[in-house]
XYZ file of C-alpha atoms in Angstrom:
500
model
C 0.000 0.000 0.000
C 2.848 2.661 1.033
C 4.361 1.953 -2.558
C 1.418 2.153 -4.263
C 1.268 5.758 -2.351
C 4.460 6.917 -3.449
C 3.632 6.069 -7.296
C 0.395 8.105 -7.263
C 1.772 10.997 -5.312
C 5.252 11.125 -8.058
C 1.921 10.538 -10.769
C 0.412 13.658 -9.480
C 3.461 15.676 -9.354
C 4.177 14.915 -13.338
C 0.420 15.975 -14.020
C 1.044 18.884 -12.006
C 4.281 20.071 -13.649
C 2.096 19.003 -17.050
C -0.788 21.686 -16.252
C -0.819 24.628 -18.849
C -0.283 26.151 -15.295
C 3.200 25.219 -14.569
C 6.040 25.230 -16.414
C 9.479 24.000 -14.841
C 13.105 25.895 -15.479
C 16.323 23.918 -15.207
C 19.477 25.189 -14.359
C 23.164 24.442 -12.423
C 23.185 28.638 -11.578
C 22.347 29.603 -7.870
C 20.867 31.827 -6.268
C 23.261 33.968 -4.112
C 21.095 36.619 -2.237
C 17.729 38.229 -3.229
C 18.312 41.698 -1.389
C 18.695 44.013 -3.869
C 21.468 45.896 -1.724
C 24.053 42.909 -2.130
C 22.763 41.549 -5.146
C 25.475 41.545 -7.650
C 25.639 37.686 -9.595
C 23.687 37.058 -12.245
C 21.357 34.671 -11.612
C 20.167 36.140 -8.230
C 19.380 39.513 -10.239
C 17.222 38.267 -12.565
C 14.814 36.030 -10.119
C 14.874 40.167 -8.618
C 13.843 41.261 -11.869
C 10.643 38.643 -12.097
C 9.755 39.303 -8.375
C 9.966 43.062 -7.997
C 9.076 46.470 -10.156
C 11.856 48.298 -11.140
C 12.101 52.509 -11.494
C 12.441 51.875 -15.140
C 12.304 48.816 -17.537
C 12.878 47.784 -21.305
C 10.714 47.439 -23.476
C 10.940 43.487 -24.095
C 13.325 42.403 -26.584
C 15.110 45.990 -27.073
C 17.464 48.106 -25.126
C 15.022 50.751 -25.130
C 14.353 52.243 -21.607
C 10.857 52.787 -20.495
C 8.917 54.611 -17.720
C 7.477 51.825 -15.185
C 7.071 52.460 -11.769
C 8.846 56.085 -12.422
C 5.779 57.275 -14.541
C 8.216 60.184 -15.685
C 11.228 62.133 -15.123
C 12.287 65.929 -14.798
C 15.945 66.777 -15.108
C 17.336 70.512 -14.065
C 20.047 71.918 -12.475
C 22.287 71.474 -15.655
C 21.764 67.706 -15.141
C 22.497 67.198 -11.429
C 19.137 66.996 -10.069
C 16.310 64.455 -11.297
C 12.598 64.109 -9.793
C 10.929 61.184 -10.310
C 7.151 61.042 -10.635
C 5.875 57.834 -9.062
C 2.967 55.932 -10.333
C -0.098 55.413 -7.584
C -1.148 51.954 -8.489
C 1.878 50.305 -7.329
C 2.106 47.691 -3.990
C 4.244 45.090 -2.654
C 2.545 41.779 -1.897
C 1.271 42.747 1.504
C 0.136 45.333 0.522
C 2.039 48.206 0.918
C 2.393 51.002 -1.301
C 4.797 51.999 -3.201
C 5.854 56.064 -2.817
C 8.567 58.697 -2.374
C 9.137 57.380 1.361
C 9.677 53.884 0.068
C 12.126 54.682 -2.606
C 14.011 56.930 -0.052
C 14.496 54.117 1.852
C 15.492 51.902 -0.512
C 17.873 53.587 -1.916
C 19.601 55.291 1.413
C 19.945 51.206 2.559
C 21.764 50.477 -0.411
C 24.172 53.137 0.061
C 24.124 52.491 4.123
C 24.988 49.131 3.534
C 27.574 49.791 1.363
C 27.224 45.690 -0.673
C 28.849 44.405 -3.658
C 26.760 46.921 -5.873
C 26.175 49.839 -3.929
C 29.383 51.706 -5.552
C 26.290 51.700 -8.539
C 24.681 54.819 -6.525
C 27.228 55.991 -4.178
C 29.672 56.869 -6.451
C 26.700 59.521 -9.048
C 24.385 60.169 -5.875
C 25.142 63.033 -3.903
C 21.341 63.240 -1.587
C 18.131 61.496 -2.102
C 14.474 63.847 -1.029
C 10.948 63.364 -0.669
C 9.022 66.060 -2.270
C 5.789 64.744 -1.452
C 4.179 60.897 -1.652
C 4.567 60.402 -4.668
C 7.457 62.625 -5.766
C 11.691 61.532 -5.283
C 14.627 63.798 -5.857
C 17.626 62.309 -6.710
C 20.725 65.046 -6.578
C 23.913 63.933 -8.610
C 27.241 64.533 -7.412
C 28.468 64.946 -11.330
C 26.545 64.878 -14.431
C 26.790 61.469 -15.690
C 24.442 60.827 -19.144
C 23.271 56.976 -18.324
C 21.981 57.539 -14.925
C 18.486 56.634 -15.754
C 19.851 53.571 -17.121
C 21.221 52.325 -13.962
C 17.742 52.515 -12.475
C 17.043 49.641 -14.996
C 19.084 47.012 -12.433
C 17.811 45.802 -9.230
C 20.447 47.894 -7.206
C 17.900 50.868 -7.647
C 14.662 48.523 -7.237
C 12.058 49.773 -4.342
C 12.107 46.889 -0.997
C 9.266 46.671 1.437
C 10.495 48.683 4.661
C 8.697 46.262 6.512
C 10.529 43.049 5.388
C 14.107 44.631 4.759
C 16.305 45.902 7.591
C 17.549 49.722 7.433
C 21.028 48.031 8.910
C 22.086 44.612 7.679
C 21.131 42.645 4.347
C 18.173 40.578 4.354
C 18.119 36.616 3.480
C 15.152 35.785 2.657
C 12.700 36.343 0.083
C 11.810 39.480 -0.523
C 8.543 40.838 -0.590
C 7.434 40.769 -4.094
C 5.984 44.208 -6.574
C 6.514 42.673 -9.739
C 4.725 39.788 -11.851
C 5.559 37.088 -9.349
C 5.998 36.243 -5.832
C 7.866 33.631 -4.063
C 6.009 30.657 -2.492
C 8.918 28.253 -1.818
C 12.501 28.661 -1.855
C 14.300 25.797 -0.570
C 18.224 27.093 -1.561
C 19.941 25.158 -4.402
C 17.209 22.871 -4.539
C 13.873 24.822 -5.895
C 12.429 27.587 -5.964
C 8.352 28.626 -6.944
C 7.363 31.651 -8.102
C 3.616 32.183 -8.295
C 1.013 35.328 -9.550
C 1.558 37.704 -7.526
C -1.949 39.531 -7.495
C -0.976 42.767 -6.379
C 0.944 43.461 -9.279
C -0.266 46.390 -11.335
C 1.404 44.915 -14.307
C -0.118 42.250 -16.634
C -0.867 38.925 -15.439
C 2.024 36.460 -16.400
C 0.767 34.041 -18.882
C 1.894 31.279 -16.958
C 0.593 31.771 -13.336
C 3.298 29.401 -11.366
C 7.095 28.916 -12.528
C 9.127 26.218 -10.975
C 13.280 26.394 -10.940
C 15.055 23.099 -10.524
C 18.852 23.809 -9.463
C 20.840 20.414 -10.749
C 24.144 20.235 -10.170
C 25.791 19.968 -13.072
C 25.300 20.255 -17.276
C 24.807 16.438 -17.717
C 21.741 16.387 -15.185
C 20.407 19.246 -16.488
C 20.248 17.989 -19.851
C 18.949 14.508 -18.851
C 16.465 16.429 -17.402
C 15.233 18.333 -20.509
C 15.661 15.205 -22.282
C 13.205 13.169 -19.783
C 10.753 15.845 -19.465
C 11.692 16.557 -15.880
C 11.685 19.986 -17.291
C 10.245 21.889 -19.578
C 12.943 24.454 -20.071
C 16.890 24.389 -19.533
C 18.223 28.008 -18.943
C 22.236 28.224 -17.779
C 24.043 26.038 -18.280
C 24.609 23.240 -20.545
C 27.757 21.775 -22.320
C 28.117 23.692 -25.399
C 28.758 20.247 -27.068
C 25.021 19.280 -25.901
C 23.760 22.778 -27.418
C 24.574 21.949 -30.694
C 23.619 17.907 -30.161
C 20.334 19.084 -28.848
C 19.878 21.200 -32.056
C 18.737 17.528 -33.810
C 16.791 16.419 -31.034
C 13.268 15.912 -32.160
C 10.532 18.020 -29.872
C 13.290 20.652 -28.347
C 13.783 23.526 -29.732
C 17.519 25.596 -29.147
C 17.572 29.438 -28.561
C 20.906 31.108 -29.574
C 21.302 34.966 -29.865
C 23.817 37.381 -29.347
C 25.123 38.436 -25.962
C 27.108 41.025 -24.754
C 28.104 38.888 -22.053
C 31.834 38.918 -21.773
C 34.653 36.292 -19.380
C 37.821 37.266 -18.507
C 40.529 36.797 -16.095
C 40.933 39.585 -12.646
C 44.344 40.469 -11.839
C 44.509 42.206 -8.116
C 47.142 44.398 -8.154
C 48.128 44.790 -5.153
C 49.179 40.932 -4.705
C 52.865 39.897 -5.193
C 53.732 38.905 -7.985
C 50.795 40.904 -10.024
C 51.659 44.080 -8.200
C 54.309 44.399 -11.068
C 52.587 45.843 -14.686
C 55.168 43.152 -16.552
C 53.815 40.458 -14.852
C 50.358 41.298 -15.770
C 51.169 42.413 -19.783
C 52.796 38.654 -20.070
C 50.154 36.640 -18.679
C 47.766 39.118 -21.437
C 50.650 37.822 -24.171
C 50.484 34.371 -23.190
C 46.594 33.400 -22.741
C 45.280 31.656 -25.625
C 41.917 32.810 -26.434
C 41.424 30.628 -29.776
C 41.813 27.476 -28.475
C 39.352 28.422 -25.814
C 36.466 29.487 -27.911
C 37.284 26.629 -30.568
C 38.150 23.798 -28.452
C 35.654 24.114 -25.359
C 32.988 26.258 -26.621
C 32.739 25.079 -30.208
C 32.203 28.074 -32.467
C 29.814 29.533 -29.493
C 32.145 32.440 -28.432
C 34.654 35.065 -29.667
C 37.464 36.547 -28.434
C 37.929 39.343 -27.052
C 40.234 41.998 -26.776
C 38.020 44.617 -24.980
C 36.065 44.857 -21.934
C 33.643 46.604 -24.049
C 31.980 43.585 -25.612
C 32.564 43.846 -29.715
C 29.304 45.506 -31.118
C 28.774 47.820 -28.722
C 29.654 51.612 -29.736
C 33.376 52.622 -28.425
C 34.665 49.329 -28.495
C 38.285 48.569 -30.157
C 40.725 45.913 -29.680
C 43.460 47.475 -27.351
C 44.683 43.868 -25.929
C 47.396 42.282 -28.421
C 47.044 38.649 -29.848
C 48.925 35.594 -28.412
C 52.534 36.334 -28.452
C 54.996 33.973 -26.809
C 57.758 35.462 -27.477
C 56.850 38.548 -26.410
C 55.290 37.277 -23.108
C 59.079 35.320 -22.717
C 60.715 38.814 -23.069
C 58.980 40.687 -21.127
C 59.223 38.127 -18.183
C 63.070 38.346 -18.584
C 63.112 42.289 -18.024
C 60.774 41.407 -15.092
C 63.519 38.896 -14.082
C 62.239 35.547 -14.753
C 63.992 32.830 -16.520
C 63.566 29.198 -16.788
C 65.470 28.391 -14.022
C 63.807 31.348 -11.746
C 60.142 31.088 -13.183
C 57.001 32.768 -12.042
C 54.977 30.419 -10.478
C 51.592 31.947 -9.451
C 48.077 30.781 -8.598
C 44.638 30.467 -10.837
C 41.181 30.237 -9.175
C 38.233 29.120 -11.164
C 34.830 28.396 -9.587
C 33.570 24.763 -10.953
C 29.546 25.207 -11.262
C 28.519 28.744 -11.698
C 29.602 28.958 -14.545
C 28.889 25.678 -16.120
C 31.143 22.294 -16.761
C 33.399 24.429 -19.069
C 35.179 26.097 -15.976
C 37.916 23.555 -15.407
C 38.647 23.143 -18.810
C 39.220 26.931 -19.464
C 41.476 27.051 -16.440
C 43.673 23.739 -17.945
C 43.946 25.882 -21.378
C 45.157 28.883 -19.431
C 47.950 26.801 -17.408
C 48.963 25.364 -20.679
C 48.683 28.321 -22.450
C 50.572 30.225 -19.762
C 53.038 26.932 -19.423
C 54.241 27.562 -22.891
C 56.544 30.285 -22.289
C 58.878 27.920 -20.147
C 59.162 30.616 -17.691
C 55.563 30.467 -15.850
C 53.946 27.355 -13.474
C 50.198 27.398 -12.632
C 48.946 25.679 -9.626
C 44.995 25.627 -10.340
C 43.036 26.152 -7.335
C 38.866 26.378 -7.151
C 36.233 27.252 -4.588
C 32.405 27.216 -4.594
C 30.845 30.287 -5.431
C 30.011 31.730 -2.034
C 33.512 31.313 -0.805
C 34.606 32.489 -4.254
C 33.114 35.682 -3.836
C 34.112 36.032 -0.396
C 37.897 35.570 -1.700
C 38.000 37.593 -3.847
C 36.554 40.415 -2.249
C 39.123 40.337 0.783
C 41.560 39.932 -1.992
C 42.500 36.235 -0.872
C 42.821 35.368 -5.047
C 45.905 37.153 -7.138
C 44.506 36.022 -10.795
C 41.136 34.676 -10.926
C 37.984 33.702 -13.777
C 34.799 35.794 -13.544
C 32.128 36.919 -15.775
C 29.783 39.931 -16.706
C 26.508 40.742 -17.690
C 25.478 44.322 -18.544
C 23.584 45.815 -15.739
C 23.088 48.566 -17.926
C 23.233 48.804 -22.007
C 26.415 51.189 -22.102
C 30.114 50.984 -22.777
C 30.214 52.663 -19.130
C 29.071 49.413 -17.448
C 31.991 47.973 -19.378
C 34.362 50.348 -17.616
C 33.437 52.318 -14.203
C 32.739 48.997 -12.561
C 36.373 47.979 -13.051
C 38.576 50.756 -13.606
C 36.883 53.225 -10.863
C 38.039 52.429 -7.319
C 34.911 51.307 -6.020
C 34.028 49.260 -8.335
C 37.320 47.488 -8.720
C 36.979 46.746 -4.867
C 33.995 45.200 -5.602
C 35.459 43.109 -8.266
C 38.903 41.744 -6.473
C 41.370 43.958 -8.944
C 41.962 46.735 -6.333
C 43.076 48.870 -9.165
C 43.279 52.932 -8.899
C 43.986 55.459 -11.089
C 42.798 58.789 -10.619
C 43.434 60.008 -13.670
C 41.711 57.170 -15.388
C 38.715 57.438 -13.452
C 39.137 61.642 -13.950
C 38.613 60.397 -17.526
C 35.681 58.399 -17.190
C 33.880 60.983 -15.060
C 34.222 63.019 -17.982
C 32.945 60.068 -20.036
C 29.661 60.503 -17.801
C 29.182 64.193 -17.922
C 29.581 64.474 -21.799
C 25.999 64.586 -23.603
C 27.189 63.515 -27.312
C 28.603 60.201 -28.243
C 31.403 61.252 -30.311
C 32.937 62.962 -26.848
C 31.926 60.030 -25.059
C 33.353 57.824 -27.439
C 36.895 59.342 -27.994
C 37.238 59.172 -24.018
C 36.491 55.536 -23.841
C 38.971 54.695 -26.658
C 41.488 56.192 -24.467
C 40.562 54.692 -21.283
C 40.897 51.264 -23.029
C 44.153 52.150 -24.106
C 44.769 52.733 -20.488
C 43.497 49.753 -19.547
C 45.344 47.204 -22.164
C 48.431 48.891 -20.512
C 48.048 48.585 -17.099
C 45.946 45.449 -16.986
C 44.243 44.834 -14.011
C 41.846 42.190 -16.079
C 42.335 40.599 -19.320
C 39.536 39.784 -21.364
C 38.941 36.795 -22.865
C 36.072 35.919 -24.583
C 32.348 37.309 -25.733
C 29.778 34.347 -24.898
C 26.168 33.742 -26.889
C 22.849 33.810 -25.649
C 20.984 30.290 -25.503
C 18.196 28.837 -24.031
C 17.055 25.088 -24.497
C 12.741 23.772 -24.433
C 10.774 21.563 -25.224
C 8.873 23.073 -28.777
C 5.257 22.992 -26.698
C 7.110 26.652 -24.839
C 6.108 29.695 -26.294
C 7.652 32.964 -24.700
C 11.701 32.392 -24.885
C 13.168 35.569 -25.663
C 16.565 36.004 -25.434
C 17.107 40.203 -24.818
C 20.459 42.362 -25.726
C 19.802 43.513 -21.928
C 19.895 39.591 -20.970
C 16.665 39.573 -19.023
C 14.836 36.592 -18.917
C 11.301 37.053 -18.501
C 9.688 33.880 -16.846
C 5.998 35.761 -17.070
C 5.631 35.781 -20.391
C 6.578 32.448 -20.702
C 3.580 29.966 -21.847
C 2.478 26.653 -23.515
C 1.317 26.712 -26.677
């Protein structure tokens, strides 16, 4: 009798999963933290950006900013001073109204705080005012042109004040303003996002979404395969992206991303504290084999941290030059029988089953002068971060996605001070972020432009990260999904997801 129980209860939860109701995500990503105010990974964002409202939003499928819970915007002052006009309909899920008070608060506790994305706001906003319910002053500290833009990422998004703390970061889930809101979150496991029916928004077509974390690419895809899910979203072997192309009933999204990997240097650890150091190790990496060998034709390298496509980019980093990496390491004073033997950190799951075999190519690679020995070394995500934030890690992998559509997202967060603390490089120039601030306050492109040029320039000298390679956009379901769109701003919508 108990196993006949068991069958009809695992029967009931494949008809549930099978309801027009339901669909269920895959993925090996985690979630890191869902308070906005530390919220600075990938993954974590965008479960923030189907759960809450944001100031602004995109119009779906573009990079074309729209009024949402900011109704509209006055700017005076010669661009220092914005006021924000805040729509009336707007609640979190208990309730509570959205206003000027609310957005005060929110955005003071980021700043208060001070977490891995604050440097977003504290580094442009001078003072933040209520003018009355629903009216917010921002004041600048400096012009800077793509302000509004940053109010597109979940650093600026509105909390409840009565779920979030004014002084320490919250754990939980947060209390949800947007299309959906959390029913069940059990970490690395599942979590279930369901109508949230104080949204002012339009319903999601599919009221209840259920994420599946797997541990690795070949579960994942097993998973798809078996119709454990419906949809697999980050990450699967790039080999099983293309094999899944000629699987009958699944359907594979690719697009173009300006998603871009690279290796941190933190400059202030022996032996990267030296710029030599850091120009061979940019000579030696071998970007071709990586995108051709482990990511089959589904990446390009890079030579930029402004992703190729984008406006302003160039490519300041040289190609692959051993013997000028060998050279160089001689002035710096290594030889074959003193070589530089140095450390490289990878994290194996968040970023898929490729991870370890991009850090083997870069030993090798970096092997190949005869002068340099890697010792690989890898930690979980959490204590990843936590690494190389305290600047534990000397040369490490990481990865970015755009929190806002501008080559300045490709640059402030990791050549400004702040933002290279937040990102384990520890790199400062003054006279590089001097030009960047300039970058903000210009109001053409052509000034903006010329300025970033010479920042790169700046950069591919100094090097405090080499960049490696430009990723694609993919997404793998079953062909009953309707929905999948895969946006330049690499938001993934989960309520306008639906079966056909």
């Amino acid at each position: 009798m108990k196993k006949f129980m068991i069958i009809i209860g695992l029967l009931l939860v494949v008809f549930s999963f099978a309801s027009k109701d339901v669909i269920v995500v895959g993925t090996t990503d985690k979630i890191r933290t869902l308070d906005p105010a530390n919220c600075y990974d990938y993954f974590s964002s965008n479960i923030l950006q189907n759960v809450l409202s944001g100031p602004v939003d995109y119009e779906i499928g573009t990079a074309n900013i729209k009024p949402w819970l900011f109704e509209s915007w006055d700017v005076s002052d010669g661009g220092l001073v914005y006021t924000f006009h805040i729509r009336k309909d707007a609640y979190f899920e208990d309730g509570t109204q959205i206003d000027a008070n609310v957005f005060k608060y929110s955005f003071d506790r980021v700043m208060k705080l001070n977490g891995d994305p604050a440097f977003l706001l504290t580094d442009v906003v001078e003072k933040t005012e209520v003018v009355d319910k629903f009216t917010f002053r921002v004041t600048l500290k400096s012009k800077f042109s793509a302000f509004v833009s940053v109010l597109g990422y979940t650093v600026a998004f509105p909390v409840n004040p009565k779920v979030f703390p004014e002084d320490k970061f919250f754990e939980g889930a947060p209390s949800a303003s947007g299309p959906y809101k959390i029913t069940e979150w059990i970490r690395d496991v599942r979590i279930v996002l369901e109508e949230n029916p104080k949204y002012f928004g339009p319903k999601p077509k599919t009221p209840k979404i259920i994420i599946q974390f797997y541990e690795n690419a070949q579960q994942l895809r097993l998973a798809l395969e078996t119709g454990e899910v419906d949809i697999a979203y980050r990450h699967l072997d790039p080999r099983d992206i293309l094999d899944l192309k000629n699987v009958p009933g699944i359907k594979v999204y690719l697009g173009a991303s300006p998603q871009i990997r690279y290796l941190v240097v933190n400059v202030k650890q022996k032996p990267f504290d030296n710029p030599l150091v850091r120009q061979a190790i940019a000579l030696a990496v071998d970007r071709e084999t990586i995108v051709n060998d482990i990511f089959v034709g589904l990446a390009k390298p890079l030579y930029s941290m402004i992703p190729a496509g984008m406006w302003s980019h160039e490519d300041v980093f040289p190609k692959r030059d051993l013997k000028a990496a060998v050279e160089i390491l001689k002035v710096a004073g290594y030889t074959k029988d003193n070589p530089l033997v140095i450390d490289l950190w990878y994290t194996p799951s968040h970023y898929g089953t490729t991870e370890a075999d991009v850090a083997q190519v870069l030993k090798e690679s970096l092997e190949q002068t005869g002068i340099i020995k890697v010792n690989i070394k890898y930690a979980e995500w959490s204590t990843y971060v936590e690494y190389f934030l305290n600047g534990t890690m000397g040369l490490f992998l990481l990865g970015w996605y755009p929190d806002y559509l501008d080559p300045d997202d490709y640059l402030w967060p990791f050549l400004s001070i702040n933002g290279a603390k937040s990102l384990g490089s520890f790199y400062e120039n003054k006279n590089v972020e001097d030009l960047m601030v300039a970058a903000r306050a210009a109001t053409d492109q052509f000034s903006r432009e010329m300025i970033y040029k010479l920042v790169q320039n700046f950069h591919a000298a100094e090097v405090p990260y080499i960049p490696l390679w430009q990723g694609s956009a993919d997404c793998e379901a079953h062909d009953y999904i309707d929905g999948i769109v895969l946006e330049p701003t690499q938001i993934f919508r989960y309520y306008i997801l639906e079966r056909k």
